[in-house]
Short mmCIF file of C-alpha atoms (C1' of nucleotides) in Angstrom, two decimals:
data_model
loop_
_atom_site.label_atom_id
_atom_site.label_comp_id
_atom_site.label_asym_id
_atom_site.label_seq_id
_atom_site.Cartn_x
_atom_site.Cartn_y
_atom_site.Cartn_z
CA UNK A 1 36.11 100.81 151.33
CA UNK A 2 36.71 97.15 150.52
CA UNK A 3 33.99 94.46 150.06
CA UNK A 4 35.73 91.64 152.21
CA UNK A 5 33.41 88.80 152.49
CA UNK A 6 32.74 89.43 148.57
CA UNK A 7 36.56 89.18 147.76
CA UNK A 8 36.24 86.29 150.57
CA UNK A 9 33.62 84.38 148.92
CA UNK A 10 35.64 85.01 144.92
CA UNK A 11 38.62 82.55 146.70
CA UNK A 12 36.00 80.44 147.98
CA UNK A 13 37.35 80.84 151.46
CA UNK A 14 34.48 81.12 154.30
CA UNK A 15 33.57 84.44 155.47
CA UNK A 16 34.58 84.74 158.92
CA UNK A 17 35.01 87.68 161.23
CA UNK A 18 38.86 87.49 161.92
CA UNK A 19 39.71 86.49 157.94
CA UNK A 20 37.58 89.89 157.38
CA UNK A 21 39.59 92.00 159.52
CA UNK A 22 42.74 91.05 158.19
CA UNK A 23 41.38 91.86 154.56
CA UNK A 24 40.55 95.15 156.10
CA UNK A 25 43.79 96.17 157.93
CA UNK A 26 45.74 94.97 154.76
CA UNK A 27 43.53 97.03 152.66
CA UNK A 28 43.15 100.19 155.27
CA UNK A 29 47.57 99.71 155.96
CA UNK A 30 48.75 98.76 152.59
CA UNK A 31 51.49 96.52 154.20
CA UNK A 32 51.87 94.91 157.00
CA UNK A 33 53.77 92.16 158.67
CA UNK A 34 52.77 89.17 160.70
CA UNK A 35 53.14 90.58 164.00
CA UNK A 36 51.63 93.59 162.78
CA UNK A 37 48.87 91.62 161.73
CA UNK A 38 48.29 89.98 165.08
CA UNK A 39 48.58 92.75 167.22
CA UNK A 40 45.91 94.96 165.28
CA UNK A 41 43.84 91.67 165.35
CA UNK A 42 43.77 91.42 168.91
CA UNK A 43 42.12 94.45 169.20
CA UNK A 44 39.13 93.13 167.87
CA UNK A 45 39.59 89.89 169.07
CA UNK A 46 41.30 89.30 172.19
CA UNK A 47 41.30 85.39 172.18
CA UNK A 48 42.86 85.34 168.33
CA UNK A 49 45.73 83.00 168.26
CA UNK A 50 48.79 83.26 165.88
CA UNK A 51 47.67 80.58 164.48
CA UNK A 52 44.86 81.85 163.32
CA UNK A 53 46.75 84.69 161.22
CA UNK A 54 49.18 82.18 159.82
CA UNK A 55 47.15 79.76 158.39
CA UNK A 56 44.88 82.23 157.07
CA UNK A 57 47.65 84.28 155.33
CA UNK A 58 49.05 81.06 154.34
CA UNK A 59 45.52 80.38 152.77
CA UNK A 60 45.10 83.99 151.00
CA UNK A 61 48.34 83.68 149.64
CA UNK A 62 48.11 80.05 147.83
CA UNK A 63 44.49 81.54 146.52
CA UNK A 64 46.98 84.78 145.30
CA UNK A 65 45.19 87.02 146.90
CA UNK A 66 47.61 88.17 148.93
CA UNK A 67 51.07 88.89 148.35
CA UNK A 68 54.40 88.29 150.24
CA UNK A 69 56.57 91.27 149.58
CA UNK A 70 60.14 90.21 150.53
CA UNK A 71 62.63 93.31 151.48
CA UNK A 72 65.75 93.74 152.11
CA UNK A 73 67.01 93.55 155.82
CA UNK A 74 63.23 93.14 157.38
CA UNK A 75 60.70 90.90 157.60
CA UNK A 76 58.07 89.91 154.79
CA UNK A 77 55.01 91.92 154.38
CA UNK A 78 51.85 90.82 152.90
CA UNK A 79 49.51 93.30 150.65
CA UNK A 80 46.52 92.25 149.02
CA UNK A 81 47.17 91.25 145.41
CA UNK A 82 46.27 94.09 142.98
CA UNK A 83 47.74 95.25 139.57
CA UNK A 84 52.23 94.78 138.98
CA UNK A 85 53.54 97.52 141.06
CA UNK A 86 56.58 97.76 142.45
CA UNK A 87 57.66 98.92 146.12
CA UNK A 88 59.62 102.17 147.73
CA UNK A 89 60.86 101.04 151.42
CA UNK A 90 62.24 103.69 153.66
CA UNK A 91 65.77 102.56 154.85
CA UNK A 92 65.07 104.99 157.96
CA UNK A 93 61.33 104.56 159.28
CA UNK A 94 60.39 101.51 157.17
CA UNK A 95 57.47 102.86 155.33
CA UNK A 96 56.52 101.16 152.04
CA UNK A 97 54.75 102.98 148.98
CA UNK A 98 53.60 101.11 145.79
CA UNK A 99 54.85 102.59 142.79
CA UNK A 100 53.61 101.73 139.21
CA UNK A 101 56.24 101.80 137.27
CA UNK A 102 56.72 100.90 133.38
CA UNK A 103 59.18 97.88 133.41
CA UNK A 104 58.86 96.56 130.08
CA UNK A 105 62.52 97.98 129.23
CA UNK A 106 64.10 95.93 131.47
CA UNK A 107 62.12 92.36 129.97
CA UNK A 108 63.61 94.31 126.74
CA UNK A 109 67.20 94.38 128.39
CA UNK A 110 66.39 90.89 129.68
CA UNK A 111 65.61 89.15 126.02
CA UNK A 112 68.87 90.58 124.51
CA UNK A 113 71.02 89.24 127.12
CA UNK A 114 69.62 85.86 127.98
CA UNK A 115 67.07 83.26 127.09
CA UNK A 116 65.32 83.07 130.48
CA UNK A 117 61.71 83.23 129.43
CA UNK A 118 60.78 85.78 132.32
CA UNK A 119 57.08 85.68 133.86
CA UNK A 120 57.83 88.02 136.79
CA UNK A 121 59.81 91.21 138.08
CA UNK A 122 59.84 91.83 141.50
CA UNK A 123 61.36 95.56 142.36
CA UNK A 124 61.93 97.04 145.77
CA UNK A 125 63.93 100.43 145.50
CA UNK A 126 65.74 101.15 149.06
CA UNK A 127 65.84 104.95 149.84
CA UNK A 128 64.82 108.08 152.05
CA UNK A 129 60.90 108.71 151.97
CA UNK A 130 59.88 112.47 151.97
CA UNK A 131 59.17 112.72 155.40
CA UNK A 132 62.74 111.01 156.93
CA UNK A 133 64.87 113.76 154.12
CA UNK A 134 63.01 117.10 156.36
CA UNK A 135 63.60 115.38 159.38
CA UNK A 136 66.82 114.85 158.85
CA UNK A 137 67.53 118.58 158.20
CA UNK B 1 90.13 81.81 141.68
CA UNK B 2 89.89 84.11 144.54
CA UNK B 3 91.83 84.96 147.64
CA UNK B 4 89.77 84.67 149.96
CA UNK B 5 92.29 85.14 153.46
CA UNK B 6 93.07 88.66 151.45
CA UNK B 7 89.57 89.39 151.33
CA UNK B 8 88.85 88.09 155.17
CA UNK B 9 91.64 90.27 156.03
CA UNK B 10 90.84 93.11 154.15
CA UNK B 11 87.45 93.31 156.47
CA UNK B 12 88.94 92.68 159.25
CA UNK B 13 87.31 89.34 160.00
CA UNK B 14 90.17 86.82 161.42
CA UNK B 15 91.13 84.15 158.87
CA UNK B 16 89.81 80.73 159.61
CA UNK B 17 89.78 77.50 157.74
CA UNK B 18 85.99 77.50 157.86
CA UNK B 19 85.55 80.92 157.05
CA UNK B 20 87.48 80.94 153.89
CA UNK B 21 85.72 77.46 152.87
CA UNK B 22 82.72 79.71 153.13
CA UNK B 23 83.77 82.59 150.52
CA UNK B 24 85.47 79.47 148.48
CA UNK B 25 81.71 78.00 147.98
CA UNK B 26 80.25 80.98 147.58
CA UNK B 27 82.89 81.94 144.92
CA UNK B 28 82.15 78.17 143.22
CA UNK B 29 78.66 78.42 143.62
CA UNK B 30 77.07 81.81 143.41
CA UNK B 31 74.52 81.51 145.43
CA UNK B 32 73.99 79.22 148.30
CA UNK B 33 71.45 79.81 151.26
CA UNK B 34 72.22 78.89 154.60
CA UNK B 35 71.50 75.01 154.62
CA UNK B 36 73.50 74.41 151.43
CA UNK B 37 76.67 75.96 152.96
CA UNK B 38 76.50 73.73 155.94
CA UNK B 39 75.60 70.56 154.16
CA UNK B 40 78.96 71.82 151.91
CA UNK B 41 80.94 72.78 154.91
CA UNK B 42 80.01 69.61 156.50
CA UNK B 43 82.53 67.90 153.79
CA UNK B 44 85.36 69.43 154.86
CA UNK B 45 84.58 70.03 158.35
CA UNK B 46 82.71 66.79 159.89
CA UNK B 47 82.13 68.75 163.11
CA UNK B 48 81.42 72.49 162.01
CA UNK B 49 78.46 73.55 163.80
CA UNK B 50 75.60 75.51 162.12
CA UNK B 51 75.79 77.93 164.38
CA UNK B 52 79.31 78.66 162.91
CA UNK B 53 77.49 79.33 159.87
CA UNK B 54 75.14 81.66 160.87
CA UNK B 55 77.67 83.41 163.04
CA UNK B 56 79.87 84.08 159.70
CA UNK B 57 77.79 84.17 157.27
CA UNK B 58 75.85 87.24 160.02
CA UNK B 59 79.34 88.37 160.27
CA UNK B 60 79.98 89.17 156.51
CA UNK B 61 76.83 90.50 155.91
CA UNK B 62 77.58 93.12 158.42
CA UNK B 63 81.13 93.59 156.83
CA UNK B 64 79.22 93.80 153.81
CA UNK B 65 80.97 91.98 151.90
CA UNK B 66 78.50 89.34 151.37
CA UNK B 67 75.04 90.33 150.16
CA UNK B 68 71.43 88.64 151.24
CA UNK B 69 69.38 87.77 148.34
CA UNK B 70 65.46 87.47 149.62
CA UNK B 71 63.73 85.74 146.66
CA UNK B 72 60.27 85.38 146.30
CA UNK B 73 58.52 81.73 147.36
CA UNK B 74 62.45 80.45 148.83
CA UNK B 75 65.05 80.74 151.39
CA UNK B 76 66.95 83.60 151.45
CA UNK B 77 70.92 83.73 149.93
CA UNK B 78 73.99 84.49 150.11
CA UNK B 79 76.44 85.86 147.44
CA UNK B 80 79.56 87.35 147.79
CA UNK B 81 79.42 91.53 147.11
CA UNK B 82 80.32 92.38 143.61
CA UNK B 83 79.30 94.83 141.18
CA UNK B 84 75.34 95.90 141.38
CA UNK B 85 73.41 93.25 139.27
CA UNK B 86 69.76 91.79 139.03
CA UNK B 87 68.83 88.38 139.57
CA UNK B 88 67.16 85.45 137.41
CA UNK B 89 65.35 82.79 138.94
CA UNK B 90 64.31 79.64 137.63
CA UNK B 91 60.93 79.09 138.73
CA UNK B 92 61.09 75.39 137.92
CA UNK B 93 64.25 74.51 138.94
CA UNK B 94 65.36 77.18 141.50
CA UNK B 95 69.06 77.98 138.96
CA UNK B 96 69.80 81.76 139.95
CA UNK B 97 71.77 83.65 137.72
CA UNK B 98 73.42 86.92 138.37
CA UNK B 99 72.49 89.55 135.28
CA UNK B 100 73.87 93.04 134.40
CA UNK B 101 70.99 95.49 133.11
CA UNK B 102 70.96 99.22 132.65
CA UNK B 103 68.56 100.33 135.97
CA UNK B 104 68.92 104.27 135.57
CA UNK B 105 65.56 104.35 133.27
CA UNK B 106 63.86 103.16 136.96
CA UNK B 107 65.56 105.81 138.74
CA UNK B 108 64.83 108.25 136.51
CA UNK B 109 60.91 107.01 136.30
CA UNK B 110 60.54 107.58 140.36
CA UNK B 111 62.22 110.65 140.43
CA UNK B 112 59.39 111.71 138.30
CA UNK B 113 56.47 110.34 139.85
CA UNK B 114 58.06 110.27 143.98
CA UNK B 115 60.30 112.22 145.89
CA UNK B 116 61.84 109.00 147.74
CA UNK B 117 65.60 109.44 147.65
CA UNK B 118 66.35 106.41 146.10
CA UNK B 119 69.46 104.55 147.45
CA UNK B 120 69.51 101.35 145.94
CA UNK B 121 67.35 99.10 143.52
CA UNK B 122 67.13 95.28 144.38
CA UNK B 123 65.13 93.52 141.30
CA UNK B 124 64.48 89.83 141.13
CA UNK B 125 63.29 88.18 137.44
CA UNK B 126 61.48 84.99 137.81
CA UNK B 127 61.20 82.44 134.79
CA UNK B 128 62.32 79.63 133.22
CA UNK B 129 65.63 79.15 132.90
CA UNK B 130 67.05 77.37 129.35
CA UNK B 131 67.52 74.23 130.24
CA UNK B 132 64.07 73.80 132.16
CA UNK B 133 62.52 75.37 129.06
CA UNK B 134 63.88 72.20 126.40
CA UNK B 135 63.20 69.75 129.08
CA UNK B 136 59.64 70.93 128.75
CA UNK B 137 59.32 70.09 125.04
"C1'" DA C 1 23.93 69.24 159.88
"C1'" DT C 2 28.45 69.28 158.59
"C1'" DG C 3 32.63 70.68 156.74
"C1'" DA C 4 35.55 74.37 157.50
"C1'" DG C 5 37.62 77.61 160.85
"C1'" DT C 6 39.07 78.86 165.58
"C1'" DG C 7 42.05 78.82 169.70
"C1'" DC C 8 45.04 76.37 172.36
"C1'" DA C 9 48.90 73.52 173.35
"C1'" DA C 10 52.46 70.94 171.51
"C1'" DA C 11 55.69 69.99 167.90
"C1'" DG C 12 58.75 71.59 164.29
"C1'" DT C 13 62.15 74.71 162.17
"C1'" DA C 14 65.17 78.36 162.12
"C1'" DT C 15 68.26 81.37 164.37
"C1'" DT C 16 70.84 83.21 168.31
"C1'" DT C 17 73.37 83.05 172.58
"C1'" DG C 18 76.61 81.63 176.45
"C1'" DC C 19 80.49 79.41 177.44
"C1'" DA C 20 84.71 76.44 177.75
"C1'" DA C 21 88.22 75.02 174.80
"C1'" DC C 22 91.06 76.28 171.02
"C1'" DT C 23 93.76 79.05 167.58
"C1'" DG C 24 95.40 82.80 164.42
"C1'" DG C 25 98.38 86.62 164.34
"C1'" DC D 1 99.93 85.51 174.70
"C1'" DC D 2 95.15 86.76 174.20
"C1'" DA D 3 91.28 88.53 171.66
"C1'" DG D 4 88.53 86.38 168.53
"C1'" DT D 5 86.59 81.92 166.82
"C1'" DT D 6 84.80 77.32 167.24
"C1'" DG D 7 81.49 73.68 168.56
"C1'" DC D 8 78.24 72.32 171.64
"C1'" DA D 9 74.10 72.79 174.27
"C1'" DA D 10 70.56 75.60 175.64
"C1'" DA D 11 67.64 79.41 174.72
"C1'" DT D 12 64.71 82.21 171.54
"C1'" DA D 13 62.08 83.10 167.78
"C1'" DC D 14 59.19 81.79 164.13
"C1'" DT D 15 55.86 78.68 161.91
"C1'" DT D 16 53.06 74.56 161.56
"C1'" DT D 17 50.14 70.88 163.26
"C1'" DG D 18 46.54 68.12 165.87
"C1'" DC D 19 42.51 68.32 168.09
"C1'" DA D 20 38.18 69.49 170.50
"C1'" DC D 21 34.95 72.98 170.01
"C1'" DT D 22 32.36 76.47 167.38
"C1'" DC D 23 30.34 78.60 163.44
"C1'" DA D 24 29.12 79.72 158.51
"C1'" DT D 25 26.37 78.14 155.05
#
DNA sequence: ATGAGTGCAAAGTATTTGCAACTGG
DNA sequence: CCAGTTGCAAATACTTTGCACTCAT
């Protein structure tokens, strides 16, 4: 499990029950969208307003500790900031998997071919997760 | 130059003065996202609407013959399809630059460590471009 | 107690849709 | 000629903001 208010109290951000819960879905999903976000939320809390779950992402993510994963064709997802890791999204059902990858041989490539001074790789590799490929059959 | 009523043709989209202004940017400029081609547009066009825009713009996407870019922290855009290639971002001044790098090594590195079926790789480099990096000194 | 957070309603943006008029092939 | 495209206005969708009330510390 995941010690919310702790990580709550780090980014100096009060410890309140809804900013918990979306620490804990993010943690207990892995990825998850806004609406995503609001409908688990209202589970717990029937009254929460949209509002709510923007401006708290919006707060999480300025303190970096969560993380907007853009992909290709769908919506952003956020995931709570952890070590560089790149992402596998399903083109089929949509599922996304973190992947650790080494990508120091592309800054390599990156140095021999141009003087951008890069600070960041962001990777999202499109395919057909395990599941979708037996389906399929 | 390019010609862009050939290309319009060749997907089957009908050729109109605004839509081959729209591949004509794009050709100038790279990469524009959806306000910049209307502001552009706008030049030529005093009374294009922005829903004309989106309805092309949605339209070639679909043709795929233009490509969305989603980069991290912006608005999303548009290219025209070419050859696969990575992207370079200018954290400072927002300059994106279209680079050619060697990918297989990643592809080789998940088939190792996932069975995803990978289809595609999209990879975004953010940093500081040259010129942001002298004006820095 | 008090500054920050919540929910609601309203305001902003962004994007899509329906439709009459127009136009490319 | 006529199916597809345009521009406009209206509709939707998405996100942010202001404010009175509540709550965490």
């Amino acid at each position: 499990m995941i010690n919310s208010s702790l990580l709550l109290k780090e980014y100096n951000l009060k410890v309140t029950p809804q900013r918990v819960a979306i620490v804990e879905e993010l943690y207990k999903h892995g990825h998850m969208n806004i609406d995503e976000l609001y409908k688990k939320l209202l589970e717990k809390f029937p009254s929460i307003s949209l509002a709510t779950i923007y401006k708290n992402v919006n707060a999480m993510v300025e303190k970096i500790f969560l993380n907007e994963v853009k992909i290709p064709e769908t919506k952003s997802v956020y995931e709570l900031a952890k070590e560089a890791h790149s992402h596998l999204v399903c083109s089929s059902c949509g599922k996304i998997e973190d992947i650790k990858i080494d990508t120091s041989v592309l800054n390599d490539s990156i140095k021999e071919k141009s003087s951008f001074q890069i600070e960041n790789v962001d990777i999202v590799f499109s395919g057909i997760c395990t599941s979708c490929q037996n389906k399929s059959k």
